[in-house]
Amino acid sequence: MRAANEFIEANVSQSTHSDYVPLISMRAWTPPSDGFVKINTDAAWIKESNRSGVGVVIRDSAGNVRGGLADNLYCCSALHAEAEAALRGLYLAKRKGFSKVMLETDSTILKQSVEGMTNNGAWSILPTILEIRRLANSFQSVEWSWIPRSINKAAHAAASIGIRAVEQICWAERSPLSLQGVLEADGLPGPPN
């Protein structure tokens, strides 16, 4: 693993990738900084039916669940579903009154698009990207980051719930039983029984 990190560091210019973090060192979900909440989002998409499940999990700096949702909707692509998950995460954070948020996604293209990259082929979801940017401007602070899917397990599990849901499932602080194991696997406090 050390050799792989050295290879990556030798081949990635720090000046062009200021937010570069060696991927191999990323093994577990980490809580946000004090004063922030972290919104993890993910989506599942079935190409044959265009059905999607989106998942959102919001946690505070102590790792406590502060809200989340799972929803079922129709999207034209997996990227569109990822963007809808991020949009729903921001809407939920806004409704809950959070002003400083960190949003984590396992979609590189979504993160790049929200940050203004226009040559990555995400033109088909431009209206959703514009709505995400508009909503993000209503927060005091929004930080975006990419994480590997292996660290985004809670949001992935919520998206799996969403794809089977008949209607939106939203929770304030007590997550569904099917998510508790994933949250505990992150090494963070789970809701009381």
PDB file of C-alpha atoms in Angstrom:
ATOM      1  CA  MET A   1       0.000   0.000   0.000  1.00  0.00           C
ATOM      2  CA  ARG A   2       2.882   2.355   0.794  1.00  0.00           C
ATOM      3  CA  ALA A   3       4.369   1.705  -2.652  1.00  0.00           C
ATOM      4  CA  ALA A   4       1.025   2.444  -4.306  1.00  0.00           C
ATOM      5  CA  ASN A   5       0.712   5.724  -2.386  1.00  0.00           C
ATOM      6  CA  GLU A   6       4.249   6.712  -3.383  1.00  0.00           C
ATOM      7  CA  PHE A   7       3.439   5.927  -7.017  1.00  0.00           C
ATOM      8  CA  ILE A   8       0.287   8.038  -6.898  1.00  0.00           C
ATOM      9  CA  GLU A   9       2.073  10.929  -5.169  1.00  0.00           C
ATOM     10  CA  ALA A  10       4.902  10.821  -7.720  1.00  0.00           C
ATOM     11  CA  ASN A  11       2.479  10.935 -10.621  1.00  0.00           C
ATOM     12  CA  VAL A  12       0.016  13.564  -9.390  1.00  0.00           C
ATOM     13  CA  SER A  13       1.080  17.187  -9.270  1.00  0.00           C
ATOM     14  CA  GLN A  14       0.110  18.712  -5.927  1.00  0.00           C
ATOM     15  CA  SER A  15      -0.216  22.142  -7.566  1.00  0.00           C
ATOM     16  CA  THR A  16      -2.950  20.947  -9.941  1.00  0.00           C
ATOM     17  CA  HIS A  17      -4.762  18.789  -7.376  1.00  0.00           C
ATOM     18  CA  SER A  18      -4.850  20.860  -4.185  1.00  0.00           C
ATOM     19  CA  ASP A  19      -7.529  18.631  -2.670  1.00  0.00           C
ATOM     20  CA  TYR A  20      -5.639  15.441  -3.509  1.00  0.00           C
ATOM     21  CA  VAL A  21      -5.811  12.723  -0.874  1.00  0.00           C
ATOM     22  CA  PRO A  22      -4.245   9.314  -1.485  1.00  0.00           C
ATOM     23  CA  LEU A  23      -7.165   6.977  -2.145  1.00  0.00           C
ATOM     24  CA  ILE A  24      -5.565   4.016  -0.478  1.00  0.00           C
ATOM     25  CA  SER A  25      -5.420   5.824   2.869  1.00  0.00           C
ATOM     26  CA  MET A  26      -9.180   6.417   2.810  1.00  0.00           C
ATOM     27  CA  ARG A  27     -10.642   3.458   4.695  1.00  0.00           C
ATOM     28  CA  ALA A  28     -13.477   4.769   6.835  1.00  0.00           C
ATOM     29  CA  TRP A  29     -16.078   7.484   6.956  1.00  0.00           C
ATOM     30  CA  THR A  30     -14.918  10.488   8.975  1.00  0.00           C
ATOM     31  CA  PRO A  31     -17.104  13.015  10.799  1.00  0.00           C
ATOM     32  CA  PRO A  32     -17.180  16.634   9.619  1.00  0.00           C
ATOM     33  CA  SER A  33     -15.466  19.521  11.373  1.00  0.00           C
ATOM     34  CA  ASP A  34     -17.173  21.081  14.405  1.00  0.00           C
ATOM     35  CA  GLY A  35     -20.097  23.286  13.375  1.00  0.00           C
ATOM     36  CA  PHE A  36     -20.694  21.345  10.159  1.00  0.00           C
ATOM     37  CA  VAL A  37     -22.935  18.450   9.220  1.00  0.00           C
ATOM     38  CA  LYS A  38     -21.893  15.956   6.582  1.00  0.00           C
ATOM     39  CA  ILE A  39     -24.409  14.944   3.930  1.00  0.00           C
ATOM     40  CA  ASN A  40     -23.593  11.638   2.261  1.00  0.00           C
ATOM     41  CA  THR A  41     -25.567  10.930  -0.906  1.00  0.00           C
ATOM     42  CA  ASP A  42     -25.775   8.031  -3.314  1.00  0.00           C
ATOM     43  CA  ALA A  43     -28.054   6.616  -5.973  1.00  0.00           C
ATOM     44  CA  ALA A  44     -28.917   3.290  -7.563  1.00  0.00           C
ATOM     45  CA  TRP A  45     -30.263   3.225 -11.121  1.00  0.00           C
ATOM     46  CA  ILE A  46     -31.925   0.494 -13.184  1.00  0.00           C
ATOM     47  CA  LYS A  47     -31.273   1.215 -16.866  1.00  0.00           C
ATOM     48  CA  GLU A  48     -34.119  -0.946 -18.236  1.00  0.00           C
ATOM     49  CA  SER A  49     -36.829   0.910 -16.306  1.00  0.00           C
ATOM     50  CA  ASN A  50     -35.105   4.244 -15.495  1.00  0.00           C
ATOM     51  CA  ARG A  51     -36.092   3.630 -11.854  1.00  0.00           C
ATOM     52  CA  SER A  52     -33.744   5.074  -9.288  1.00  0.00           C
ATOM     53  CA  GLY A  53     -33.271   4.915  -5.595  1.00  0.00           C
ATOM     54  CA  VAL A  54     -31.631   7.861  -3.891  1.00  0.00           C
ATOM     55  CA  GLY A  55     -30.213   7.887  -0.388  1.00  0.00           C
ATOM     56  CA  VAL A  56     -29.175  10.676   1.954  1.00  0.00           C
ATOM     57  CA  VAL A  57     -27.614  10.405   5.413  1.00  0.00           C
ATOM     58  CA  ILE A  58     -26.789  13.520   7.451  1.00  0.00           C
ATOM     59  CA  ARG A  59     -24.444  13.219  10.436  1.00  0.00           C
ATOM     60  CA  ASP A  60     -22.867  15.745  12.787  1.00  0.00           C
ATOM     61  CA  SER A  61     -19.288  16.115  14.046  1.00  0.00           C
ATOM     62  CA  ALA A  62     -19.909  13.472  16.730  1.00  0.00           C
ATOM     63  CA  GLY A  63     -21.119  11.039  14.056  1.00  0.00           C
ATOM     64  CA  ASN A  64     -24.717  11.173  15.239  1.00  0.00           C
ATOM     65  CA  VAL A  65     -27.428  10.818  12.587  1.00  0.00           C
ATOM     66  CA  ARG A  66     -29.215  14.156  12.176  1.00  0.00           C
ATOM     67  CA  GLY A  67     -31.519  13.126   9.364  1.00  0.00           C
ATOM     68  CA  GLY A  68     -31.811  11.204   6.152  1.00  0.00           C
ATOM     69  CA  LEU A  69     -34.061   9.918   3.438  1.00  0.00           C
ATOM     70  CA  ALA A  70     -34.578   7.199   0.879  1.00  0.00           C
ATOM     71  CA  ASP A  71     -36.679   7.819  -2.195  1.00  0.00           C
ATOM     72  CA  ASN A  72     -37.723   6.176  -5.454  1.00  0.00           C
ATOM     73  CA  LEU A  73     -37.893   8.235  -8.652  1.00  0.00           C
ATOM     74  CA  TYR A  74     -37.395   8.055 -12.400  1.00  0.00           C
ATOM     75  CA  CYS A  75     -34.133   9.385 -13.850  1.00  0.00           C
ATOM     76  CA  CYS A  76     -32.655   9.314 -17.344  1.00  0.00           C
ATOM     77  CA  SER A  77     -29.205   8.134 -16.190  1.00  0.00           C
ATOM     78  CA  ALA A  78     -27.153   7.081 -13.184  1.00  0.00           C
ATOM     79  CA  LEU A  79     -25.570  10.562 -13.157  1.00  0.00           C
ATOM     80  CA  HIS A  80     -29.015  12.169 -13.095  1.00  0.00           C
ATOM     81  CA  ALA A  81     -29.921   9.971 -10.099  1.00  0.00           C
ATOM     82  CA  GLU A  82     -26.696  10.985  -8.295  1.00  0.00           C
ATOM     83  CA  ALA A  83     -27.523  14.656  -8.901  1.00  0.00           C
ATOM     84  CA  GLU A  84     -31.083  14.197  -7.604  1.00  0.00           C
ATOM     85  CA  ALA A  85     -29.666  12.548  -4.457  1.00  0.00           C
ATOM     86  CA  ALA A  86     -27.382  15.550  -3.852  1.00  0.00           C
ATOM     87  CA  LEU A  87     -30.245  17.972  -4.469  1.00  0.00           C
ATOM     88  CA  ARG A  88     -32.500  16.137  -2.009  1.00  0.00           C
ATOM     89  CA  GLY A  89     -29.681  16.104   0.537  1.00  0.00           C
ATOM     90  CA  LEU A  90     -29.295  19.870   0.309  1.00  0.00           C
ATOM     91  CA  TYR A  91     -33.063  20.409   0.529  1.00  0.00           C
ATOM     92  CA  LEU A  92     -33.235  18.214   3.634  1.00  0.00           C
ATOM     93  CA  ALA A  93     -30.316  20.045   5.269  1.00  0.00           C
ATOM     94  CA  LYS A  94     -31.996  23.386   4.493  1.00  0.00           C
ATOM     95  CA  ARG A  95     -35.325  22.231   5.979  1.00  0.00           C
ATOM     96  CA  LYS A  96     -33.510  21.092   9.111  1.00  0.00           C
ATOM     97  CA  GLY A  97     -31.874  24.522   9.480  1.00  0.00           C
ATOM     98  CA  PHE A  98     -28.226  23.557   8.945  1.00  0.00           C
ATOM     99  CA  SER A  99     -26.070  26.388   7.633  1.00  0.00           C
ATOM    100  CA  LYS A 100     -22.644  24.730   7.236  1.00  0.00           C
ATOM    101  CA  VAL A 101     -22.596  21.504   5.268  1.00  0.00           C
ATOM    102  CA  MET A 102     -20.095  19.151   3.740  1.00  0.00           C
ATOM    103  CA  LEU A 103     -21.516  17.052   0.922  1.00  0.00           C
ATOM    104  CA  GLU A 104     -19.826  13.765   0.029  1.00  0.00           C
ATOM    105  CA  THR A 105     -20.590  11.888  -3.165  1.00  0.00           C
ATOM    106  CA  ASP A 106     -18.980   8.934  -4.889  1.00  0.00           C
ATOM    107  CA  SER A 107     -19.645  10.542  -8.295  1.00  0.00           C
ATOM    108  CA  THR A 108     -16.591  12.372  -9.610  1.00  0.00           C
ATOM    109  CA  ILE A 109     -18.527  13.816 -12.543  1.00  0.00           C
ATOM    110  CA  LEU A 110     -21.232  15.221 -10.261  1.00  0.00           C
ATOM    111  CA  LYS A 111     -18.661  16.889  -7.998  1.00  0.00           C
ATOM    112  CA  GLN A 112     -16.830  18.368 -10.993  1.00  0.00           C
ATOM    113  CA  SER A 113     -20.076  19.618 -12.547  1.00  0.00           C
ATOM    114  CA  VAL A 114     -21.260  21.323  -9.371  1.00  0.00           C
ATOM    115  CA  GLU A 115     -17.852  22.982  -9.039  1.00  0.00           C
ATOM    116  CA  GLY A 116     -18.122  24.402 -12.564  1.00  0.00           C
ATOM    117  CA  MET A 117     -16.368  21.946 -14.889  1.00  0.00           C
ATOM    118  CA  THR A 118     -18.289  22.112 -18.153  1.00  0.00           C
ATOM    119  CA  ASN A 119     -16.374  19.727 -20.421  1.00  0.00           C
ATOM    120  CA  ASN A 120     -17.184  16.477 -18.602  1.00  0.00           C
ATOM    121  CA  GLY A 121     -20.302  15.494 -20.558  1.00  0.00           C
ATOM    122  CA  ALA A 122     -22.828  16.318 -17.833  1.00  0.00           C
ATOM    123  CA  TRP A 123     -24.866  18.665 -20.048  1.00  0.00           C
ATOM    124  CA  SER A 124     -27.894  16.357 -19.821  1.00  0.00           C
ATOM    125  CA  ILE A 125     -28.300  17.148 -16.116  1.00  0.00           C
ATOM    126  CA  LEU A 126     -27.580  20.878 -16.392  1.00  0.00           C
ATOM    127  CA  PRO A 127     -30.975  21.977 -14.960  1.00  0.00           C
ATOM    128  CA  THR A 128     -30.392  19.838 -11.865  1.00  0.00           C
ATOM    129  CA  ILE A 129     -26.804  21.114 -11.520  1.00  0.00           C
ATOM    130  CA  LEU A 130     -28.045  24.710 -11.727  1.00  0.00           C
ATOM    131  CA  GLU A 131     -30.641  24.001  -9.018  1.00  0.00           C
ATOM    132  CA  ILE A 132     -27.949  22.416  -6.811  1.00  0.00           C
ATOM    133  CA  ARG A 133     -25.737  25.497  -7.250  1.00  0.00           C
ATOM    134  CA  ARG A 134     -28.655  27.859  -6.508  1.00  0.00           C
ATOM    135  CA  LEU A 135     -29.565  25.978  -3.356  1.00  0.00           C
ATOM    136  CA  ALA A 136     -25.920  25.678  -2.261  1.00  0.00           C
ATOM    137  CA  ASN A 137     -25.647  29.474  -2.378  1.00  0.00           C
ATOM    138  CA  SER A 138     -28.314  29.718   0.337  1.00  0.00           C
ATOM    139  CA  PHE A 139     -26.011  28.053   2.900  1.00  0.00           C
ATOM    140  CA  GLN A 140     -23.342  29.862   4.894  1.00  0.00           C
ATOM    141  CA  SER A 141     -20.805  27.265   3.764  1.00  0.00           C
ATOM    142  CA  VAL A 142     -20.907  24.243   1.459  1.00  0.00           C
ATOM    143  CA  GLU A 143     -17.887  22.012   0.910  1.00  0.00           C
ATOM    144  CA  TRP A 144     -17.931  19.234  -1.695  1.00  0.00           C
ATOM    145  CA  SER A 145     -15.802  16.120  -1.657  1.00  0.00           C
ATOM    146  CA  TRP A 146     -15.514  12.867  -3.517  1.00  0.00           C
ATOM    147  CA  ILE A 147     -15.201   9.621  -1.585  1.00  0.00           C
ATOM    148  CA  PRO A 148     -14.938   6.032  -2.784  1.00  0.00           C
ATOM    149  CA  ARG A 149     -18.118   3.967  -2.714  1.00  0.00           C
ATOM    150  CA  SER A 150     -16.528   1.726  -0.067  1.00  0.00           C
ATOM    151  CA  ILE A 151     -16.704   4.650   2.369  1.00  0.00           C
ATOM    152  CA  ASN A 152     -20.154   5.809   1.267  1.00  0.00           C
ATOM    153  CA  LYS A 153     -21.876   2.669   2.573  1.00  0.00           C
ATOM    154  CA  ALA A 154     -24.606   4.375   4.627  1.00  0.00           C
ATOM    155  CA  ALA A 155     -25.862   6.475   1.697  1.00  0.00           C
ATOM    156  CA  HIS A 156     -25.545   3.455  -0.601  1.00  0.00           C
ATOM    157  CA  ALA A 157     -27.689   1.388   1.792  1.00  0.00           C
ATOM    158  CA  ALA A 158     -30.251   4.225   1.926  1.00  0.00           C
ATOM    159  CA  ALA A 159     -30.348   4.296  -1.910  1.00  0.00           C
ATOM    160  CA  SER A 160     -30.968   0.535  -1.875  1.00  0.00           C
ATOM    161  CA  ILE A 161     -33.930   1.141   0.439  1.00  0.00           C
ATOM    162  CA  GLY A 162     -35.114   3.930  -1.873  1.00  0.00           C
ATOM    163  CA  ILE A 163     -35.179   1.815  -4.997  1.00  0.00           C
ATOM    164  CA  ARG A 164     -37.640  -0.551  -3.275  1.00  0.00           C
ATOM    165  CA  ALA A 165     -39.679   2.199  -1.579  1.00  0.00           C
ATOM    166  CA  VAL A 166     -43.233   3.011  -2.583  1.00  0.00           C
ATOM    167  CA  GLU A 167     -42.916   6.563  -1.243  1.00  0.00           C
ATOM    168  CA  GLN A 168     -40.216   8.719   0.272  1.00  0.00           C
ATOM    169  CA  ILE A 169     -38.922   7.529   3.634  1.00  0.00           C
ATOM    170  CA  CYS A 170     -37.554  10.348   5.751  1.00  0.00           C
ATOM    171  CA  TRP A 171     -36.115  10.171   9.248  1.00  0.00           C
ATOM    172  CA  ALA A 172     -35.125  12.843  11.728  1.00  0.00           C
ATOM    173  CA  GLU A 173     -32.563  11.190  13.988  1.00  0.00           C
ATOM    174  CA  ARG A 174     -33.489   7.518  14.169  1.00  0.00           C
ATOM    175  CA  SER A 175     -32.470   5.749  10.993  1.00  0.00           C
ATOM    176  CA  PRO A 176     -34.287   2.688   9.655  1.00  0.00           C
ATOM    177  CA  LEU A 177     -33.238  -0.609  11.268  1.00  0.00           C
ATOM    178  CA  SER A 178     -31.681  -1.749   7.986  1.00  0.00           C
ATOM    179  CA  LEU A 179     -29.177   1.143   8.159  1.00  0.00           C
ATOM    180  CA  GLN A 180     -28.123   0.729  11.772  1.00  0.00           C
ATOM    181  CA  GLY A 181     -25.601  -2.021  11.023  1.00  0.00           C
ATOM    182  CA  VAL A 182     -23.926   0.095   8.347  1.00  0.00           C
ATOM    183  CA  LEU A 183     -23.754   3.115  10.649  1.00  0.00           C
ATOM    184  CA  GLU A 184     -22.286   0.997  13.452  1.00  0.00           C
ATOM    185  CA  ALA A 185     -19.731  -0.440  11.009  1.00  0.00           C
ATOM    186  CA  ASP A 186     -18.522   3.138  10.479  1.00  0.00           C
ATOM    187  CA  GLY A 187     -17.478   2.959  14.159  1.00  0.00           C
ATOM    188  CA  LEU A 188     -19.865   5.693  15.150  1.00  0.00           C
ATOM    189  CA  PRO A 189     -22.645   5.857  17.692  1.00  0.00           C
ATOM    190  CA  GLY A 190     -25.889   4.284  16.639  1.00  0.00           C
ATOM    191  CA  PRO A 191     -29.326   5.403  17.775  1.00  0.00           C
ATOM    192  CA  PRO A 192     -30.540   4.018  21.082  1.00  0.00           C
ATOM    193  CA  ASN A 193     -32.694   0.875  21.045  1.00  0.00           C
TER     194      ASN A 193
END
